[in-house]
């Protein structure tokens, strides 16, 4: 069985074209056994060699314990490598699954997806439907041919509105979100411009987002000390250098991937001190709690932090 906490090999069981520029891969354990369990919103890291690690949302059925399914948009060197080189029978190194986009229990949901942002949403709408929740999905993309899972989502009928931009223009966010009633959770995944527009129209308490690129965050770059409680060391984190870079230079191993605050791989428990959160992963409640931080981008709001490293 593949471990959820370490790098492990999986085998590519199948490959299919899901839309223009989007391929789907079906992955299985090398020994044919069960893969680590997951919930809607989870992603896996795929190690593609030459320093390339990319995160892909799991878009299949969590009940299928022996396969993972991912959708890969051909965009950037990592995903281009998947499109051009990965074939059934190949083995890939993965990490995870991890989930910072958890589908929380609610009586009502509004799901918003843009382009490849549909991938974590597909299992979410299936779970919401199975739970008997009231939900709607609004799915935008450049063109119908570029939008994956349209046929699969059609089984949900009028609960799904597919709105290609070349046919309908941009999603009418004012109309969609203007009538959201209290108690509704809004889940959104897609391009940064879409996420920013949705954030302007939703309260943080009702909105859950997942980003493919980091959210712009301004902050003061000052030096501070970080105590690594498990390692028994205290290091100086200089201005312009991240905690992650500092601990790596000191020879302390930390699992990391995106190095820009979007994947959650380097999440680290905070034992003392106040983090200056600069990631695009944690919710407002998680930030206020201060129990964890993403050390690839976040810093300290005081002279010292104590981390469980």
CSV table of C-alpha atoms in Angstrom, one decimal:
chain,number,residue,atom,x,y,z
A,1,UNK,CA,0.0,0.0,0.0
A,2,UNK,CA,1.2,3.5,-0.9
A,3,UNK,CA,2.0,5.7,2.2
A,4,UNK,CA,0.4,9.1,2.4
A,5,UNK,CA,3.4,10.6,4.2
A,6,UNK,CA,6.2,9.7,1.9
A,7,UNK,CA,7.2,9.5,-1.7
A,8,UNK,CA,6.0,6.4,-3.4
A,9,UNK,CA,5.6,4.9,-6.8
A,10,UNK,CA,2.3,4.5,-8.6
A,11,UNK,CA,1.7,3.0,-12.0
A,12,UNK,CA,-0.3,4.7,-14.8
A,13,UNK,CA,-3.2,2.4,-15.5
A,14,UNK,CA,-4.9,4.5,-18.1
A,15,UNK,CA,-4.9,7.8,-20.1
A,16,UNK,CA,-7.7,9.6,-21.8
A,17,UNK,CA,-8.3,13.0,-23.5
A,18,UNK,CA,-10.8,14.8,-21.3
A,19,UNK,CA,-10.9,18.1,-23.3
A,20,UNK,CA,-8.8,20.2,-25.6
A,21,UNK,CA,-5.4,20.4,-23.8
A,22,UNK,CA,-6.6,18.3,-20.8
A,23,UNK,CA,-5.6,14.6,-20.3
A,24,UNK,CA,-6.8,12.3,-17.6
A,25,UNK,CA,-4.6,9.8,-15.9
A,26,UNK,CA,-5.8,6.8,-13.8
A,27,UNK,CA,-3.1,5.8,-11.2
A,28,UNK,CA,-2.8,2.6,-9.1
A,29,UNK,CA,-0.5,1.2,-6.5
A,30,UNK,CA,2.4,-0.8,-8.0
A,31,UNK,CA,1.4,-3.8,-6.0
A,32,UNK,CA,-2.3,-3.5,-7.0
A,33,UNK,CA,-3.4,-2.8,-3.5
A,34,UNK,CA,-5.3,0.0,-1.9
A,35,UNK,CA,-4.1,3.6,-2.2
A,36,UNK,CA,-4.3,6.0,0.7
A,37,UNK,CA,-7.9,7.2,1.3
A,38,UNK,CA,-9.0,10.7,0.4
A,39,UNK,CA,-11.9,13.1,0.6
A,40,UNK,CA,-13.2,15.6,-2.0
A,41,UNK,CA,-10.8,18.5,-2.4
A,42,UNK,CA,-7.6,16.5,-1.9
A,43,UNK,CA,-4.6,16.7,-4.2
A,44,UNK,CA,-1.5,14.6,-4.8
A,45,UNK,CA,2.0,15.8,-5.6
A,46,UNK,CA,3.5,14.3,-8.7
A,47,UNK,CA,7.3,14.3,-9.0
A,48,UNK,CA,8.2,14.8,-12.6
A,49,UNK,CA,12.0,14.9,-12.3
A,50,UNK,CA,14.5,17.7,-12.8
A,51,UNK,CA,13.1,19.5,-9.8
A,52,UNK,CA,9.6,19.5,-11.2
A,53,UNK,CA,6.8,18.8,-8.7
A,54,UNK,CA,3.2,19.6,-9.5
A,55,UNK,CA,0.0,19.2,-7.6
A,56,UNK,CA,-3.1,17.7,-9.2
A,57,UNK,CA,-6.5,17.5,-7.6
A,58,UNK,CA,-8.1,14.0,-7.3
A,59,UNK,CA,-11.2,14.0,-9.5
A,60,UNK,CA,-12.5,10.5,-9.2
A,61,UNK,CA,-14.6,8.6,-6.6
A,62,UNK,CA,-13.1,8.3,-3.1
A,63,UNK,CA,-14.9,4.9,-2.9
A,64,UNK,CA,-12.6,3.6,-5.6
A,65,UNK,CA,-9.8,2.6,-3.2
A,66,UNK,CA,-7.5,1.1,-5.8
A,67,UNK,CA,-7.3,4.0,-8.2
A,68,UNK,CA,-6.7,7.8,-8.2
A,69,UNK,CA,-7.8,9.9,-11.1
A,70,UNK,CA,-6.3,13.3,-12.0
A,71,UNK,CA,-6.9,15.8,-14.8
A,72,UNK,CA,-3.8,17.6,-16.2
A,73,UNK,CA,-4.0,20.8,-18.2
A,74,UNK,CA,-1.1,21.4,-20.6
A,75,UNK,CA,0.3,24.5,-19.1
A,76,UNK,CA,3.9,25.0,-18.0
A,77,UNK,CA,6.9,22.6,-18.1
A,78,UNK,CA,5.6,20.0,-15.6
A,79,UNK,CA,2.2,19.5,-17.1
A,80,UNK,CA,3.6,19.6,-20.6
A,81,UNK,CA,5.9,16.7,-19.5
A,82,UNK,CA,2.9,14.7,-18.5
A,83,UNK,CA,1.2,15.3,-21.8
A,84,UNK,CA,4.2,14.5,-23.9
A,85,UNK,CA,5.9,11.7,-22.0
A,86,UNK,CA,3.5,9.9,-19.6
A,87,UNK,CA,1.8,6.8,-20.9
A,88,UNK,CA,0.0,3.7,-19.5
A,89,UNK,CA,2.5,1.4,-17.8
A,90,UNK,CA,4.8,4.2,-16.7
A,91,UNK,CA,5.6,4.7,-13.1
A,92,UNK,CA,5.3,8.0,-11.3
A,93,UNK,CA,6.5,9.2,-7.9
A,94,UNK,CA,3.8,10.8,-5.8
A,95,UNK,CA,3.3,12.3,-2.4
A,96,UNK,CA,0.0,12.6,-0.5
A,97,UNK,CA,-2.9,12.9,-0.7
A,98,UNK,CA,-3.3,16.2,1.2
A,99,UNK,CA,-6.4,18.3,1.6
A,100,UNK,CA,-6.6,22.0,2.3
A,101,UNK,CA,-9.9,22.4,0.4
A,102,UNK,CA,-12.1,20.1,2.5
A,103,UNK,CA,-15.8,19.9,1.7
A,104,UNK,CA,-17.4,20.9,5.0
A,105,UNK,CA,-20.9,19.8,6.0
A,106,UNK,CA,-23.5,22.3,5.0
A,107,UNK,CA,-27.2,22.3,4.0
A,108,UNK,CA,-26.5,24.4,0.8
A,109,UNK,CA,-23.5,24.9,-1.5
A,110,UNK,CA,-22.6,27.1,-4.5
A,111,UNK,CA,-19.8,25.6,-6.5
A,112,UNK,CA,-17.8,27.9,-8.9
A,113,UNK,CA,-15.3,26.4,-11.3
A,114,UNK,CA,-13.1,28.0,-13.9
A,115,UNK,CA,-11.3,25.9,-16.5
A,116,UNK,CA,-9.2,23.2,-14.9
A,117,UNK,CA,-10.5,24.3,-11.5
A,118,UNK,CA,-13.3,21.9,-12.1
A,119,UNK,CA,-11.1,19.0,-11.1
A,120,UNK,CA,-11.6,19.2,-7.3
A,121,UNK,CA,-15.2,20.3,-7.7
A,122,UNK,CA,-16.3,17.1,-9.5
A,123,UNK,CA,-16.1,14.8,-6.4
A,124,UNK,CA,-17.5,17.6,-4.3
A,125,UNK,CA,-20.8,17.9,-6.2
A,126,UNK,CA,-21.1,14.1,-6.2
A,127,UNK,CA,-20.6,14.1,-2.4
A,128,UNK,CA,-23.1,17.0,-1.9
A,129,UNK,CA,-25.6,15.2,-4.1
A,130,UNK,CA,-25.2,11.9,-2.2
A,131,UNK,CA,-25.7,13.8,1.1
A,132,UNK,CA,-29.0,15.3,-0.1
A,133,UNK,CA,-27.7,18.9,0.1
A,134,UNK,CA,-29.1,21.7,-1.9
A,135,UNK,CA,-26.4,22.7,-4.4
A,136,UNK,CA,-25.6,24.4,-7.7
A,137,UNK,CA,-22.5,24.4,-9.9
A,138,UNK,CA,-21.5,27.2,-12.2
A,139,UNK,CA,-18.8,26.1,-14.6
A,140,UNK,CA,-17.0,28.6,-16.9
A,141,UNK,CA,-14.2,28.1,-19.4
A,142,UNK,CA,-12.8,29.5,-22.6
A,143,UNK,CA,-14.9,27.2,-24.9
A,144,UNK,CA,-17.0,24.1,-24.5
A,145,UNK,CA,-14.3,21.9,-26.1
A,146,UNK,CA,-11.8,23.0,-23.6
A,147,UNK,CA,-14.0,22.2,-20.6
A,148,UNK,CA,-13.4,18.7,-19.0
A,149,UNK,CA,-16.1,16.6,-17.4
A,150,UNK,CA,-19.0,18.3,-19.2
A,151,UNK,CA,-20.6,15.0,-20.2
A,152,UNK,CA,-20.1,13.5,-16.7
A,153,UNK,CA,-21.7,16.5,-15.0
A,154,UNK,CA,-24.7,16.4,-17.3
A,155,UNK,CA,-26.3,13.7,-15.2
A,156,UNK,CA,-27.0,16.3,-12.5
A,157,UNK,CA,-29.3,18.1,-14.8
A,158,UNK,CA,-30.3,21.7,-14.1
A,159,UNK,CA,-28.1,21.9,-11.0
A,160,UNK,CA,-25.1,22.3,-13.3
A,161,UNK,CA,-24.8,25.4,-15.5
A,162,UNK,CA,-22.0,25.1,-18.1
A,163,UNK,CA,-21.1,28.6,-19.4
A,164,UNK,CA,-18.3,28.7,-22.0
A,165,UNK,CA,-17.0,32.3,-22.3
A,166,UNK,CA,-17.3,32.2,-26.1
A,167,UNK,CA,-21.0,31.5,-25.9
A,168,UNK,CA,-22.1,33.3,-22.7
A,169,UNK,CA,-19.3,35.7,-21.6
A,170,UNK,CA,-17.9,35.6,-18.1
A,171,UNK,CA,-19.8,34.0,-15.3
A,172,UNK,CA,-22.4,36.5,-13.9
A,173,UNK,CA,-21.0,36.5,-10.3
A,174,UNK,CA,-23.2,39.3,-9.2
A,175,UNK,CA,-26.3,37.3,-10.2
A,176,UNK,CA,-25.0,34.0,-8.9
A,177,UNK,CA,-23.8,35.3,-5.5
A,178,UNK,CA,-26.3,38.1,-5.0
A,179,UNK,CA,-29.0,35.6,-4.0
A,180,UNK,CA,-26.9,33.3,-1.7
A,181,UNK,CA,-28.8,32.7,1.5
A,182,UNK,CA,-27.2,32.4,5.0
A,183,UNK,CA,-25.8,29.0,5.7
A,184,UNK,CA,-24.6,28.4,2.2
A,185,UNK,CA,-20.9,27.5,1.6
A,186,UNK,CA,-19.3,28.8,-1.6
A,187,UNK,CA,-16.5,26.7,-3.0
A,188,UNK,CA,-14.4,28.2,-5.8
A,189,UNK,CA,-11.4,27.0,-7.8
A,190,UNK,CA,-10.1,28.6,-11.0
A,191,UNK,CA,-7.9,31.4,-12.4
A,192,UNK,CA,-6.7,34.1,-10.0
A,193,UNK,CA,-8.9,36.8,-11.6
A,194,UNK,CA,-12.0,34.7,-10.9
A,195,UNK,CA,-11.0,34.0,-7.3
A,196,UNK,CA,-10.3,37.7,-6.6
A,197,UNK,CA,-13.7,38.6,-8.0
A,198,UNK,CA,-15.5,36.0,-5.9
A,199,UNK,CA,-13.6,37.1,-2.8
A,200,UNK,CA,-14.9,40.7,-3.4
A,201,UNK,CA,-18.5,39.3,-3.3
A,202,UNK,CA,-18.4,36.8,-0.5
A,203,UNK,CA,-17.7,36.9,3.2
A,204,UNK,CA,-14.6,35.0,4.4
A,205,UNK,CA,-16.9,32.9,6.6
A,206,UNK,CA,-18.8,31.5,3.7
A,207,UNK,CA,-16.1,31.1,1.1
A,208,UNK,CA,-13.6,28.3,0.5
A,209,UNK,CA,-11.0,28.7,-2.3
A,210,UNK,CA,-8.1,26.8,-3.8
A,211,UNK,CA,-5.5,28.5,-5.8
A,212,UNK,CA,-3.1,27.4,-8.6
A,213,UNK,CA,-0.9,30.4,-8.2
A,214,UNK,CA,0.0,32.4,-5.0
A,215,UNK,CA,-2.2,35.3,-3.9
A,216,UNK,CA,-0.3,38.6,-3.8
A,217,UNK,CA,0.6,39.5,-0.1
A,218,UNK,CA,2.5,42.5,1.0
A,219,UNK,CA,4.5,42.4,4.2
A,220,UNK,CA,7.6,43.8,5.9
A,221,UNK,CA,10.8,41.7,5.5
A,222,UNK,CA,12.5,41.7,8.9
A,223,UNK,CA,14.9,39.2,10.4
A,224,UNK,CA,13.8,37.0,13.3
A,225,UNK,CA,14.8,33.9,15.2
A,226,UNK,CA,13.2,30.5,14.8
A,227,UNK,CA,13.7,27.7,17.4
A,228,UNK,CA,13.5,24.2,16.0
A,229,UNK,CA,12.2,22.4,19.1
A,230,UNK,CA,12.7,18.8,17.9
A,231,UNK,CA,16.2,19.6,16.4
A,232,UNK,CA,17.3,21.6,19.4
A,233,UNK,CA,18.6,24.5,17.3
A,234,UNK,CA,17.9,28.2,16.9
A,235,UNK,CA,18.4,29.8,13.5
A,236,UNK,CA,18.3,33.4,12.3
A,237,UNK,CA,16.0,33.9,9.4
A,238,UNK,CA,17.3,36.9,7.6
A,239,UNK,CA,15.2,39.4,5.6
A,240,UNK,CA,14.7,38.2,2.1
A,241,UNK,CA,15.2,34.5,3.1
A,242,UNK,CA,12.4,32.1,4.0
A,243,UNK,CA,12.2,29.9,7.0
A,244,UNK,CA,12.2,26.9,4.6
A,245,UNK,CA,15.4,28.1,2.9
A,246,UNK,CA,17.0,28.7,6.3
A,247,UNK,CA,16.3,25.3,7.8
A,248,UNK,CA,17.3,23.6,4.6
A,249,UNK,CA,20.6,25.4,4.6
A,250,UNK,CA,21.1,24.2,8.2
A,251,UNK,CA,20.6,20.6,7.1
A,252,UNK,CA,17.2,20.1,8.6
A,253,UNK,CA,15.0,18.1,6.2
A,254,UNK,CA,11.5,19.5,5.5
A,255,UNK,CA,9.1,18.1,2.9
A,256,UNK,CA,8.2,20.9,0.4
A,257,UNK,CA,6.8,21.3,-3.1
A,258,UNK,CA,5.5,24.5,-4.6
A,259,UNK,CA,7.6,26.9,-2.4
A,260,UNK,CA,5.1,29.6,-3.0
A,261,UNK,CA,2.4,29.0,-0.4
A,262,UNK,CA,-0.2,27.2,-2.6
A,263,UNK,CA,0.2,23.5,-1.9
A,264,UNK,CA,0.3,23.1,1.8
A,265,UNK,CA,3.2,20.5,1.7
A,266,UNK,CA,5.4,22.4,4.1
A,267,UNK,CA,2.7,23.0,6.8
A,268,UNK,CA,4.5,23.1,10.1
A,269,UNK,CA,3.1,23.2,13.7
A,270,UNK,CA,3.8,26.5,15.6
A,271,UNK,CA,4.5,26.0,19.3
A,272,UNK,CA,5.2,29.6,20.3
A,273,UNK,CA,5.1,33.0,18.6
A,274,UNK,CA,2.8,34.6,16.1
A,275,UNK,CA,3.1,33.7,12.4
A,276,UNK,CA,2.8,36.3,9.7
A,277,UNK,CA,0.7,34.2,7.3
A,278,UNK,CA,1.5,34.8,3.6
A,279,UNK,CA,0.2,31.6,2.1
A,280,UNK,CA,-2.8,31.0,-0.1
A,281,UNK,CA,-3.9,27.8,1.7
A,282,UNK,CA,-5.1,28.5,5.3
A,283,UNK,CA,-8.6,29.8,6.1
A,284,UNK,CA,-9.1,33.0,8.1
A,285,UNK,CA,-10.0,30.8,11.1
A,286,UNK,CA,-6.9,28.7,10.7
A,287,UNK,CA,-4.8,31.9,10.5
A,288,UNK,CA,-6.3,33.3,13.6
A,289,UNK,CA,-5.7,30.0,15.5
A,290,UNK,CA,-2.0,30.3,14.6
A,291,UNK,CA,-1.3,26.6,15.2
A,292,UNK,CA,0.2,25.9,11.8
A,293,UNK,CA,2.1,27.9,9.1
A,294,UNK,CA,3.5,27.4,5.6
A,295,UNK,CA,7.2,28.0,6.2
A,296,UNK,CA,8.0,28.5,2.5
A,297,UNK,CA,6.5,32.0,2.5
A,298,UNK,CA,5.1,32.9,5.9
A,299,UNK,CA,7.2,34.8,8.5
A,300,UNK,CA,7.0,36.0,12.1
A,301,UNK,CA,5.1,38.9,13.6
A,302,UNK,CA,7.6,39.2,16.4
A,303,UNK,CA,11.3,38.5,17.1
A,304,UNK,CA,10.9,34.7,17.6
A,305,UNK,CA,9.0,31.6,16.6
A,306,UNK,CA,9.2,28.1,18.0
A,307,UNK,CA,8.4,25.4,15.5
A,308,UNK,CA,7.9,21.6,15.7
A,309,UNK,CA,10.9,20.8,13.6
